[in-house]
Tab-separated table of C-alpha atoms and ligand atoms in Angstrom:
chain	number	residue	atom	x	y	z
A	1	UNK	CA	-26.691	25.495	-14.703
A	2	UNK	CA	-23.413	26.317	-12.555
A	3	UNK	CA	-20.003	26.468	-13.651
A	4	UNK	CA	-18.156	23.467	-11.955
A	5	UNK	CA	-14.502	24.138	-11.426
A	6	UNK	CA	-12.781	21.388	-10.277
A	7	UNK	CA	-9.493	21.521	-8.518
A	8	UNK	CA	-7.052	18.773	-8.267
A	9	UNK	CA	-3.119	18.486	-7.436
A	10	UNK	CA	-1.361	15.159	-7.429
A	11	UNK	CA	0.501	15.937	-3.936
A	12	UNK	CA	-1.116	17.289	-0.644
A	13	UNK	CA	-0.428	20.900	0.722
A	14	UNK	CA	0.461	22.170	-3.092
A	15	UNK	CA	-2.466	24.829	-2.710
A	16	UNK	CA	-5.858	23.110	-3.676
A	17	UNK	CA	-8.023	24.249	-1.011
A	18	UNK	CA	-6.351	27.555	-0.834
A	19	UNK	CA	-6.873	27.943	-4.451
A	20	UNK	CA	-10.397	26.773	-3.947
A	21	UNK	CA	-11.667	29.147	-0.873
A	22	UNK	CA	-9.690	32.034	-2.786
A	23	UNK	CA	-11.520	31.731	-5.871
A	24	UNK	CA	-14.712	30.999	-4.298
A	25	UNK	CA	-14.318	34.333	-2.075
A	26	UNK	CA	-13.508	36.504	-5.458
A	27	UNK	CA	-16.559	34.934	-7.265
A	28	UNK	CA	-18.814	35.846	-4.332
A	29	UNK	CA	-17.366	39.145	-4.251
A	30	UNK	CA	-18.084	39.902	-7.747
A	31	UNK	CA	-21.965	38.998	-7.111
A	32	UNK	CA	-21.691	35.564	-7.801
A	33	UNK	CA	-23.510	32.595	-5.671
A	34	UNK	CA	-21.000	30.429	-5.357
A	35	UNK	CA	-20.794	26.905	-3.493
A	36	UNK	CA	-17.455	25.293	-2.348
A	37	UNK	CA	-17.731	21.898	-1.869
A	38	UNK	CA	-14.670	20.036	-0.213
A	39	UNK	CA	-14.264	16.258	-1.293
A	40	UNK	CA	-11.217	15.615	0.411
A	41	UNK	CA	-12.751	13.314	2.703
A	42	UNK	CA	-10.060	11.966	4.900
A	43	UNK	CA	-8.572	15.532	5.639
A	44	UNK	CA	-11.348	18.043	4.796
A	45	UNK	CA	-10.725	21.434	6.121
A	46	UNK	CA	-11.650	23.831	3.999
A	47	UNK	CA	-14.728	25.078	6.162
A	48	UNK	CA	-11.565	26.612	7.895
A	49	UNK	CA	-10.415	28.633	4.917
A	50	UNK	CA	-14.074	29.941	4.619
A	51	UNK	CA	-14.228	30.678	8.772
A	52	UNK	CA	-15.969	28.000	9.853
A	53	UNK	CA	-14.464	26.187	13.154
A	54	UNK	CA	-17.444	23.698	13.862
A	55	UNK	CA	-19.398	22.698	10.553
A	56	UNK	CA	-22.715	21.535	11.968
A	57	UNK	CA	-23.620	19.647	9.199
A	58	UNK	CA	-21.523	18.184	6.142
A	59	UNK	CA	-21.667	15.728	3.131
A	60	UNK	CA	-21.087	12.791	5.475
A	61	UNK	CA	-24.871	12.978	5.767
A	62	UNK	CA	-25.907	12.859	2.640
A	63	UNK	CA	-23.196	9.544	2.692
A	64	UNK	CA	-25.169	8.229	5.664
A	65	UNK	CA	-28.398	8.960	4.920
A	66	UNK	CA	-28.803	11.236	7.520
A	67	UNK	CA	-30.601	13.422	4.704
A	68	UNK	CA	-31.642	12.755	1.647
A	69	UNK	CA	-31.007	15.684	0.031
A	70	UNK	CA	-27.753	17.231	-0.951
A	71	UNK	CA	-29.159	20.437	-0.424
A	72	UNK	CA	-29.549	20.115	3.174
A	73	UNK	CA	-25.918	19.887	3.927
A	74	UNK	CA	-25.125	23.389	2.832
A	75	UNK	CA	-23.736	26.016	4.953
A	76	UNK	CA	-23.534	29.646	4.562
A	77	UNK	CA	-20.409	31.146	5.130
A	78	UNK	CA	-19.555	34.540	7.175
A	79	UNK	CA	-19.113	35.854	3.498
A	80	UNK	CA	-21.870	37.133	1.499
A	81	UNK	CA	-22.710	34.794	-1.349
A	82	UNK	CA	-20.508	32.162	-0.484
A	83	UNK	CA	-21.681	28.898	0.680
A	84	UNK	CA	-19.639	25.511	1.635
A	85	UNK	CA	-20.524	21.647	1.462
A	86	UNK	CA	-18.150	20.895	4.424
A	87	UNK	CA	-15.947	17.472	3.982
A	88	UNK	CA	-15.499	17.133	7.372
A	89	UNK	CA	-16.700	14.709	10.155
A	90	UNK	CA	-16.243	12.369	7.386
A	91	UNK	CA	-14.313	8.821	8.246
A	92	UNK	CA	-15.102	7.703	4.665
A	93	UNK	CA	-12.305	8.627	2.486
A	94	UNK	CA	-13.042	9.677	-0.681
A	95	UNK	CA	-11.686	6.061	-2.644
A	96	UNK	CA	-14.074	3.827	-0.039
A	97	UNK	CA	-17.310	6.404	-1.543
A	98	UNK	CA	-19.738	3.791	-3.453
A	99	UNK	CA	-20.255	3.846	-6.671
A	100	UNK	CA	-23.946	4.457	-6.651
A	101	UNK	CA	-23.245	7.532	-3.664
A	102	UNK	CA	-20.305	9.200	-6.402
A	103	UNK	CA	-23.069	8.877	-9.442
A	104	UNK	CA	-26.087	10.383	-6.798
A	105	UNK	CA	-23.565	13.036	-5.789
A	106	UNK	CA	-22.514	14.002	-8.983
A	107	UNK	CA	-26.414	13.983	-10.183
A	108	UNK	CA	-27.489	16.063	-6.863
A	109	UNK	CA	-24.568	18.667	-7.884
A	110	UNK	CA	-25.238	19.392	-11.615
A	111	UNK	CA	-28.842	19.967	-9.982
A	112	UNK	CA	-27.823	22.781	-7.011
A	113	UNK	CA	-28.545	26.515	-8.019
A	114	UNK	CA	-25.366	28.272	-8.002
A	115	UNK	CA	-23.440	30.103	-10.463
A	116	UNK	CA	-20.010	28.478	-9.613
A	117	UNK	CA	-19.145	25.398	-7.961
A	118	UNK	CA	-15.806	24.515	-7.031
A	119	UNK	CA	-14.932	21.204	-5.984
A	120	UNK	CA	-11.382	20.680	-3.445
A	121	UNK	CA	-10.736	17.494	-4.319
A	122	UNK	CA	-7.788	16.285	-2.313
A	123	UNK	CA	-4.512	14.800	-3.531
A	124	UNK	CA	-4.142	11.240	-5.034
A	125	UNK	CA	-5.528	9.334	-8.006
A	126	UNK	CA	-8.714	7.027	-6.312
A	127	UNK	CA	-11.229	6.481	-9.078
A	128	UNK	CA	-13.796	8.753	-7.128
A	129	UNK	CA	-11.259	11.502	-7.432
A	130	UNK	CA	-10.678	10.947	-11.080
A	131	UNK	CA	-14.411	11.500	-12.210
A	132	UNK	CA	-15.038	14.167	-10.131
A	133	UNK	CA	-12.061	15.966	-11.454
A	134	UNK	CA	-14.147	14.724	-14.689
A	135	UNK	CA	-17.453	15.593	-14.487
A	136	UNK	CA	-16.675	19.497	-15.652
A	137	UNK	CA	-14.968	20.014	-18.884
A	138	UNK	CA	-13.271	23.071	-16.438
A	139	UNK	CA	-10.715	21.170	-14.512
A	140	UNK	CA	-8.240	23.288	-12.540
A	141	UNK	CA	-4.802	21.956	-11.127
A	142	UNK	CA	-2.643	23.007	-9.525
A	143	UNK	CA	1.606	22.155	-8.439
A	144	UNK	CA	4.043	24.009	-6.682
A	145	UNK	CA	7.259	24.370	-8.803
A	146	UNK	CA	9.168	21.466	-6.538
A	147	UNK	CA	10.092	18.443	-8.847
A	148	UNK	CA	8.169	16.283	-6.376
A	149	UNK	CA	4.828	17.931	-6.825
A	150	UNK	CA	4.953	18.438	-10.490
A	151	UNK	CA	5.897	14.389	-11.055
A	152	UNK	CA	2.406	14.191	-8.772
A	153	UNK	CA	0.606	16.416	-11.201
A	154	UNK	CA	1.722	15.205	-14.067
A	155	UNK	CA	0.513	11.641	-12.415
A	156	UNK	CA	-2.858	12.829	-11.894
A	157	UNK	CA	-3.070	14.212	-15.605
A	158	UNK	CA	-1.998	10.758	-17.194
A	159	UNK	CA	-4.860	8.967	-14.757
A	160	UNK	CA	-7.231	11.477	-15.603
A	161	UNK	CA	-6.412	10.950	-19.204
A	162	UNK	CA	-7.013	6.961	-18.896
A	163	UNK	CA	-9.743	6.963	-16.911
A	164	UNK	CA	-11.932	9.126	-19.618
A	165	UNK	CA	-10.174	6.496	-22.301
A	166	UNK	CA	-12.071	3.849	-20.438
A	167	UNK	CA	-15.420	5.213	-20.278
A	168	UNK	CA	-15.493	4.714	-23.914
A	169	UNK	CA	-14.959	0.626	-23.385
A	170	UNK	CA	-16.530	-2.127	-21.612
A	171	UNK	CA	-14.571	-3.915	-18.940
A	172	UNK	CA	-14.063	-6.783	-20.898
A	173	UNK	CA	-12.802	-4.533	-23.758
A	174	UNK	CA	-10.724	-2.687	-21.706
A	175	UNK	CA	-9.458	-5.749	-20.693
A	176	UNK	CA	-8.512	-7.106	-24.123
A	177	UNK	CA	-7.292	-3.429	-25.034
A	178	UNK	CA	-4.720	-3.658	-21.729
A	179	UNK	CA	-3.517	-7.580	-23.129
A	180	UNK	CA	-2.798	-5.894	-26.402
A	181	UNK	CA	-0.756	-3.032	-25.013
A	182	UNK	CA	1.135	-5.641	-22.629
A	183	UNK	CA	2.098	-8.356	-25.475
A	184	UNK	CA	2.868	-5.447	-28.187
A	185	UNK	CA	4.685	-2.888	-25.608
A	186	UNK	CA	5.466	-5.769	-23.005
A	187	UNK	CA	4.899	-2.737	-20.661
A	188	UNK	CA	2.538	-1.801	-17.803
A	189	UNK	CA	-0.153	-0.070	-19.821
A	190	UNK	CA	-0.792	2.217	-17.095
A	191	UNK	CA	2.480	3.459	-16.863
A	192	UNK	CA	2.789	4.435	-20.390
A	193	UNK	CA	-0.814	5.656	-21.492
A	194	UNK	CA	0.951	6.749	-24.973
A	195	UNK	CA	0.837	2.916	-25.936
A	196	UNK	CA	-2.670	2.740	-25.028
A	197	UNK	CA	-3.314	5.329	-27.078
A	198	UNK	CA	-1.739	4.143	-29.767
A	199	UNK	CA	-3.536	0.626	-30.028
A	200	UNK	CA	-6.587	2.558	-29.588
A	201	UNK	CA	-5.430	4.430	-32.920
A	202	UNK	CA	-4.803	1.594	-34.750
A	203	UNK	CA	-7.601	-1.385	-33.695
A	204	UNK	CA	-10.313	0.865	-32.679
A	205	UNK	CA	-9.837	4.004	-34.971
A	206	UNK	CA	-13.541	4.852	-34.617
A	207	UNK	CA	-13.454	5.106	-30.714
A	208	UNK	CA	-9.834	6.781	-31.256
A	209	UNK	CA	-11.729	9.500	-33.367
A	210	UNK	CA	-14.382	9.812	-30.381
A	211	UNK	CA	-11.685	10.192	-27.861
A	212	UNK	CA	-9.838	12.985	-29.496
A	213	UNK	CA	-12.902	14.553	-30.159
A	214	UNK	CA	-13.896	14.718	-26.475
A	215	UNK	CA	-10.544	15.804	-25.452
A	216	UNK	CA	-10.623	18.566	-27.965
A	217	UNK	CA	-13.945	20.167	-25.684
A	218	UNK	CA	-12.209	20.015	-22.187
A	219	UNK	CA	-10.405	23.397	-21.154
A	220	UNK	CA	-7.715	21.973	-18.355
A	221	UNK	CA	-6.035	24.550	-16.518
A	222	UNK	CA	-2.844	24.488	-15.321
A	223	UNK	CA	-1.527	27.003	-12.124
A	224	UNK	CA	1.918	26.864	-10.370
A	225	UNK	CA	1.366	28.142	-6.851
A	226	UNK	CA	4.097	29.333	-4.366
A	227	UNK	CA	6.292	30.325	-7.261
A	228	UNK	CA	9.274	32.388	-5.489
A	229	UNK	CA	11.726	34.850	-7.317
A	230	UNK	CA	14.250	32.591	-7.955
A	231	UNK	CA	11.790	30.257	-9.740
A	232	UNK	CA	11.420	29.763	-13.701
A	233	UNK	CA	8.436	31.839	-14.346
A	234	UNK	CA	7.465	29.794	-17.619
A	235	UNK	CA	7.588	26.660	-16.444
A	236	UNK	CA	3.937	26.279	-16.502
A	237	UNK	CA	4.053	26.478	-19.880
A	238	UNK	CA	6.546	24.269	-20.492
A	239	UNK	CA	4.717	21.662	-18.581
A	240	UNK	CA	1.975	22.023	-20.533
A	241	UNK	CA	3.870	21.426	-23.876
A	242	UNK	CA	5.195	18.218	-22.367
A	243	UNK	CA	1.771	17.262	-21.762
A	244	UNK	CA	1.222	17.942	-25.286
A	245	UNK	CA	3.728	15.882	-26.317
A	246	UNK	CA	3.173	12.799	-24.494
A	247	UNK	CA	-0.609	12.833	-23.788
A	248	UNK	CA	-1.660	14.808	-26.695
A	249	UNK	CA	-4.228	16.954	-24.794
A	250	UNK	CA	-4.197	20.740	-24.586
A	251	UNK	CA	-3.557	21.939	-20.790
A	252	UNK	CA	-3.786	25.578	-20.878
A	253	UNK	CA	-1.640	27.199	-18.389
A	254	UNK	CA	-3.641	29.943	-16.605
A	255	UNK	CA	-0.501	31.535	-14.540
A	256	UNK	CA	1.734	31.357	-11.042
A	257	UNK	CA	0.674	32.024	-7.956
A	258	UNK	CA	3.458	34.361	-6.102
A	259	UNK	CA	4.677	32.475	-2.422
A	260	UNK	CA	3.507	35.115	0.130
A	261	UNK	CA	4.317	34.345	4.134
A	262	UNK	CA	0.903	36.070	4.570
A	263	UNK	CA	-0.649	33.164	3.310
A	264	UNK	CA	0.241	31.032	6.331
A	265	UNK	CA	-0.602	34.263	8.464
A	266	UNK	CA	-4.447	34.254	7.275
A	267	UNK	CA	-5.080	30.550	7.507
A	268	UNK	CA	-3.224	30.787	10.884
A	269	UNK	CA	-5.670	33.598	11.891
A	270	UNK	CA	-8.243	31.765	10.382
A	271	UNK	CA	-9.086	35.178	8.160
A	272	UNK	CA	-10.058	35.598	4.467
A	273	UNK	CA	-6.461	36.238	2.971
A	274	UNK	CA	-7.519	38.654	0.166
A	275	UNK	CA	-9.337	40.409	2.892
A	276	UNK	CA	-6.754	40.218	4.914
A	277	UNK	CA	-3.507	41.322	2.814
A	278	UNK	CA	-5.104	42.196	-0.353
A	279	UNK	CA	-2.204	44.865	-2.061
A	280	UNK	CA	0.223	41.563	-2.050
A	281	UNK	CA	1.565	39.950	-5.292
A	282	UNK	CA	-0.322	36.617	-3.780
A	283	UNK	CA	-3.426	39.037	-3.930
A	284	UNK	CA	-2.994	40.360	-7.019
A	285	UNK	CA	-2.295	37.003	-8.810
A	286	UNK	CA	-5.669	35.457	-7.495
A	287	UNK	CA	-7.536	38.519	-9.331
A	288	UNK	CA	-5.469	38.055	-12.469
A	289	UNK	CA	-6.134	34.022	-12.722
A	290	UNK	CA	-10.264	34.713	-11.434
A	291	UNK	CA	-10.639	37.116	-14.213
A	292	UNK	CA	-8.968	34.598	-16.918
A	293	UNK	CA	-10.587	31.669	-15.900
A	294	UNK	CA	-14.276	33.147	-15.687
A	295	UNK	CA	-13.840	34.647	-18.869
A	296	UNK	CA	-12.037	31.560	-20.663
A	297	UNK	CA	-14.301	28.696	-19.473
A	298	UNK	CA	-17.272	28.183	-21.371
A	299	UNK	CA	-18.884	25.176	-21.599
A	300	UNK	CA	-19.894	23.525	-18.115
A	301	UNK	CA	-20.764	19.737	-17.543
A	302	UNK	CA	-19.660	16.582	-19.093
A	303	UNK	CA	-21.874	14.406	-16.894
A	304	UNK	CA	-22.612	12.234	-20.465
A	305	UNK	CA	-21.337	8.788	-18.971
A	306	UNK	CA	-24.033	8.946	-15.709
B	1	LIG	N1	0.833	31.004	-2.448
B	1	LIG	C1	1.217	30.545	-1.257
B	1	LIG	N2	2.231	31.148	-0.563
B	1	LIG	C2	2.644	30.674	0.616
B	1	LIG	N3	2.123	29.604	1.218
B	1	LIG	C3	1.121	28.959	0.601
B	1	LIG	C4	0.604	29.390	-0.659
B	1	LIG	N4	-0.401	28.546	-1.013
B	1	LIG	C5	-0.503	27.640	-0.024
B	1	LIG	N5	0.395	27.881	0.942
B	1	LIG	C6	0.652	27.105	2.176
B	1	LIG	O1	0.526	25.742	1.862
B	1	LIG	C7	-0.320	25.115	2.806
B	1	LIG	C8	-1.120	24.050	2.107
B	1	LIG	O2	-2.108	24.652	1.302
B	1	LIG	P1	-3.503	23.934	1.076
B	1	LIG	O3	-4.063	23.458	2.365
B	1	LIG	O4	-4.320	24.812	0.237
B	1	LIG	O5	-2.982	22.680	0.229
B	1	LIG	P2	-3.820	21.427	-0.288
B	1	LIG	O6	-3.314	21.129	-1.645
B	1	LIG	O7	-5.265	21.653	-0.129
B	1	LIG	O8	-3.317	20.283	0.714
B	1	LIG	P3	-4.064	18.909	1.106
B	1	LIG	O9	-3.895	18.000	-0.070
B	1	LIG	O10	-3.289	18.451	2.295
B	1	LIG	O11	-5.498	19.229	1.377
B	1	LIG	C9	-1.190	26.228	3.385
B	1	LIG	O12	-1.523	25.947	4.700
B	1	LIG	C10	-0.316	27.446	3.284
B	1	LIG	O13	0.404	27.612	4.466
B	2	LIG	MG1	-6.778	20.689	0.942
């Protein structure tokens, strides 16, 4: 069964699908078959990171029925070993995906042969986003240091955080639970997921236990990427302790990401960047975060609420 690393950043252009292609070209490199598939929908274009101008095929038809079969819409890359599901061509955005589409998707990917999988999953918070950020225990993401993009990510964590809360109730529960939290917090429960956890802990203390026992078996990552020499190098960390503090789940911070101009050269010459300007700190901070993260993640799927 594949490794599924999924990648997800609250704000657009903080690195995702850079992150994604980079760590998909270092896997491949090191022998492994490794799939990118790019679920940003409404502005796919990773098949461009991977040198791909004109994807001839893509998931839009497995959406459409144009195949049945996931399989069918992959691509090989230029690069040995490396193959892409291509988002593009796509006018569905990734919130409008059906329900029954995301749960055959997500059953048609924990099925592919590949040793790593890594999902771009765009910015935002849509439902569709939220479980596929969900359905690895692995999940990777990713801010620039810019107040903006951290307040995103830090967004993304708390709805991530919720939406596995409500797997574990009904609707009309979850209802109930979100009338409790608004007449004993008078407070928009999902602004403030620390009072739902809290009524959780004390009127349902045997789903509370099942919660934190979940949480306890994801590995979230955390990276900062575009981190320039003036920035705080530990702020990762300290993000993650806030975390901590207010959401009570462990976020691991993997490391930064150095800001390199070359970056925007590559993409702009549509070239594999490591290939490309491989002795750079960029470079060298890609090898250093593919080496932690395939030795730290263990554990692959938690596809247990399909
Ligand atoms: N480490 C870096 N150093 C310098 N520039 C970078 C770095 N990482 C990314 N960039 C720049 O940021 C741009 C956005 O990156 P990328 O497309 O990966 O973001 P994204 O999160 O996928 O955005 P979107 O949400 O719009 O898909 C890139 O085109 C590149 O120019
Ligand atoms: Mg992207």
């Amino acid at each position: 069964m594949a490794h599924i690393w999924p990648i997800g950043g609250g704000k657009g252009g903080s690195g995702k699908s850079f992150l994604a292609s980079s760590m998909g070209h270092l896997l491949a490199k090191s022998g492994r078959k490794t799939l990118l598939i790019d679920l940003d929908l409404g502005a796919a274009n990773l098949h461009t990171m991977v040198a791909i101008p004109y994807p001839e095929k893509s998931f839009s038809d497995f959406v459409t029925k144009k195949v049945s079969d996931l399989q069918d819409t992959i691509l090989q890359t230029p690069f040995s070993n490396l193959f892409l599901i291509s988002g593009a061509h796509d006018s569905l955005d990734i919130a409008n995906l059906p329900y029954e589409k995301k749960i055959k998707t997500l059953k048609s990917i924990a099925k592919l042969k590949y040793e790593y999988i890594i999902l771009d999953l765009g910015a935002g918070t849509a439902y569709n986003t939220l479980d596929f950020f969900l359905a690895s225990r692995n999940g990777i993401f990713i801010t620039t240091p810019e107040p903006t993009s951290i307040e995103n990510v830090y967004r993304l964590m708390r709805a991530i955080y919720l939406r596995r809360i409500r797997h574990y109730f009904s609707a009309a529960d979850f209802r109930a639970l979100e009338k409790k939290v608004k007449e004993y917090m008078g407070d928009d429960p999902f602004k403030k997921p620390e009072h739902i956890v809290s009524i959780v802990k004390k009127d349902y203390p045997y789903k509370y236990a099942m919660i934190k026992k979940d949480f306890s078996s994801f590995r979230f990552k955390l990276i900062i990427n575009q981190l320039r020499k003036q920035d705080n190098t530990s702020l990762g960390e300290q993000i993650c302790k806030i975390i901590k503090k207010h959401l009570g789940i462990n976020v691991d911070f993997a490391g930064n990401i150095a800001y390199d101009e070359h970056v925007h050269d590559a993409i702009c010459q549509r070239v594999c960047f490591l290939d490309r300007y491989p002795y750079t700190r960029a470079a060298n901070d890609l090898r250093e975060l593919k080496k932690k993260m395939s030795y730290s993640f263990g554990e692959q799927l938690s596809l247990d609420y399909l």
